[in-house]
Amino acid sequence: MASTWSPRRRWKYDVFLSFRGEDTRETFICHLYHALTAKGIITFIDDESLERGSTIGPSLFTAIQDSSIALVVLSKNFASSSWCLDELSKIIQCKVERRQIVIPIFYKVSPSDVRYQNGSFQLRTVEVREHEEVYGDKDQLKVWSDALRRVSHLSGYDSRKYG
């Protein structure tokens, strides 16, 4: 008699998409999400109905933890969002603690700008200063800076090299 046993799925999602919506949602992310799901890849993408605020919601933290792979799309305005930086910090934590695979996609930005936090990746923006003032968390800047540096050192894709 043949066994119908199958291994229990370890992850709820195959892929978690992390991105700055205003930069990429209606263009690159839309196409990427549809291509992944068309191949049967279970992909988490945030939803417009999720409650927005200054800090990342628990449901997104759970989705990050429940994903085998995180695709981080780093675009021009990514670092101006404390939400995106919180997501990235959690993803880097999951890479270390849960052996999550993290693949950066540098979307029309230089990996070296992310690594050295130049240009739009400087963390001394108005939004970051406002976050520090509202939440009184001066150490958060170090966490975000470290997460940007770590993701920039991972093997990924630079969209400027592709058509």
Coordinates of C-alpha atoms in Angstrom, one line a residue:
M1 CA 0.0 0.0 0.0
A2 CA 1.5 3.3 -1.0
S3 CA 2.0 6.0 1.6
T4 CA 0.2 9.3 1.2
W5 CA 2.5 11.0 3.7
S6 CA 3.8 14.4 2.8
P7 CA 6.0 16.6 4.9
R8 CA 4.2 19.3 6.9
R9 CA 4.7 22.7 5.3
R10 CA 7.1 24.7 7.5
W11 CA 6.2 28.1 6.1
K12 CA 2.8 29.7 5.6
Y13 CA 4.2 31.8 2.7
D14 CA 6.9 31.0 0.1
V15 CA 7.7 34.7 -0.4
F16 CA 7.2 37.9 1.6
L17 CA 7.4 41.0 -0.6
S18 CA 8.9 44.1 1.1
F19 CA 8.7 47.4 -0.8
R20 CA 7.9 51.1 -0.7
G21 CA 4.4 51.2 -2.2
E22 CA 4.5 54.7 -3.6
D23 CA 7.7 53.8 -5.6
T24 CA 6.8 50.4 -7.0
R25 CA 3.3 49.1 -6.1
E26 CA 1.6 49.9 -9.4
T27 CA 4.6 49.0 -11.6
F28 CA 7.3 46.5 -10.7
I29 CA 5.6 44.9 -7.6
C30 CA 2.3 44.4 -9.5
H31 CA 4.1 42.5 -12.2
L32 CA 6.4 40.6 -9.8
Y33 CA 3.5 39.5 -7.6
H34 CA 1.4 38.3 -10.5
A35 CA 4.4 36.4 -12.0
L36 CA 5.1 34.7 -8.7
T37 CA 1.5 33.7 -8.0
A38 CA 1.0 32.5 -11.6
K39 CA 3.8 30.0 -10.9
G40 CA 2.0 28.8 -7.8
I41 CA 4.3 30.6 -5.4
I42 CA 2.4 31.6 -2.3
T43 CA 3.3 35.2 -1.9
F44 CA 2.5 37.7 0.9
I45 CA 1.9 41.2 -0.2
D46 CA 0.7 43.9 2.1
D47 CA -2.9 45.0 1.6
E48 CA -4.2 48.5 1.4
S49 CA -6.7 47.5 4.1
L50 CA -4.0 46.8 6.6
E51 CA -4.0 49.4 9.4
R52 CA -1.3 52.0 8.7
G53 CA 0.6 53.8 11.4
S54 CA 4.1 54.8 12.4
T55 CA 5.2 51.4 13.4
I56 CA 4.9 48.0 11.7
G57 CA 1.8 46.0 12.7
P58 CA 2.0 42.6 14.4
S59 CA 0.3 40.9 11.4
L60 CA 3.2 42.0 9.2
F61 CA 5.7 40.7 11.7
T62 CA 3.9 37.4 11.7
A63 CA 3.8 37.3 7.9
I64 CA 7.6 38.0 7.8
Q65 CA 8.3 35.2 10.3
D66 CA 6.0 32.8 8.4
S67 CA 7.8 33.3 5.0
S68 CA 10.6 31.1 3.6
I69 CA 12.0 33.9 1.4
A70 CA 11.9 37.7 1.7
L71 CA 12.3 39.7 -1.5
V72 CA 13.3 43.2 -0.4
V73 CA 12.8 45.8 -3.2
L74 CA 15.0 48.8 -2.3
S75 CA 13.8 51.8 -4.2
K76 CA 14.5 55.5 -4.1
N77 CA 12.1 56.3 -1.2
F78 CA 12.5 53.1 0.8
A79 CA 14.6 54.6 3.5
S80 CA 12.3 57.5 4.1
S81 CA 9.7 55.2 5.5
S82 CA 10.0 54.0 9.1
W83 CA 7.5 51.3 8.2
C84 CA 9.8 49.9 5.5
L85 CA 12.8 50.2 7.8
D86 CA 11.0 48.3 10.5
E87 CA 10.0 45.6 8.0
L88 CA 13.6 45.3 6.8
S89 CA 14.9 45.1 10.4
K90 CA 12.5 42.2 11.1
I91 CA 13.5 40.5 7.9
I92 CA 17.2 40.7 8.8
Q93 CA 16.4 39.3 12.3
C94 CA 14.6 36.4 10.7
K95 CA 17.5 35.8 8.4
V96 CA 19.7 35.3 11.4
E97 CA 17.3 33.5 13.8
R98 CA 15.1 31.5 11.3
R99 CA 17.5 31.1 8.4
Q100 CA 15.2 32.9 6.1
I101 CA 16.5 33.5 2.6
V102 CA 16.7 37.2 1.9
I103 CA 17.1 38.5 -1.7
P104 CA 17.5 42.2 -2.2
I105 CA 16.4 43.8 -5.5
F106 CA 18.0 47.2 -6.0
Y107 CA 15.2 49.0 -8.0
K108 CA 16.7 51.9 -9.9
V109 CA 19.1 52.6 -6.9
S110 CA 22.8 51.8 -6.5
P111 CA 23.7 49.0 -4.0
S112 CA 26.5 51.2 -2.8
D113 CA 24.1 54.0 -1.9
V114 CA 22.3 51.5 0.3
R115 CA 25.5 50.1 1.8
Y116 CA 27.0 53.5 2.6
Q117 CA 23.7 55.2 3.1
N118 CA 24.2 57.9 0.6
G119 CA 21.6 59.9 -1.3
S120 CA 18.1 58.9 -0.5
F121 CA 19.4 56.2 1.9
Q122 CA 20.7 58.7 4.4
L123 CA 18.9 58.1 7.6
R124 CA 19.0 61.6 8.9
T125 CA 15.8 62.5 7.0
V126 CA 12.9 64.5 8.4
E127 CA 10.8 61.3 8.7
V128 CA 13.5 59.5 10.8
R129 CA 14.0 62.5 13.0
E130 CA 10.2 62.8 13.5
H131 CA 10.1 59.1 14.4
E132 CA 12.9 59.5 17.0
E133 CA 11.0 62.5 18.5
V134 CA 7.6 60.8 18.6
Y135 CA 8.9 57.5 20.0
G136 CA 12.0 58.7 21.8
D137 CA 14.0 55.8 20.4
K138 CA 17.5 57.0 19.5
D139 CA 18.8 53.4 19.1
Q140 CA 16.3 52.6 16.3
L141 CA 18.5 54.6 13.9
K142 CA 21.4 52.1 14.6
V143 CA 19.1 49.1 14.0
W144 CA 17.9 50.5 10.7
S145 CA 21.4 51.5 9.6
D146 CA 22.7 48.0 10.4
A147 CA 19.8 46.4 8.5
L148 CA 20.4 48.5 5.4
R149 CA 24.1 47.7 5.5
R150 CA 23.5 43.9 6.0
V151 CA 20.9 43.7 3.1
S152 CA 23.3 45.6 0.8
H153 CA 25.9 42.9 1.3
L154 CA 23.6 40.1 0.2
S155 CA 23.7 38.7 -3.3
G156 CA 20.7 40.2 -5.2
Y157 CA 19.6 41.9 -8.3
D158 CA 20.4 45.4 -9.6
S159 CA 17.5 46.5 -11.9
R160 CA 19.8 49.0 -13.7
K161 CA 21.6 46.0 -15.3
Y162 CA 18.4 44.7 -16.8
G163 CA 16.1 46.1 -19.5

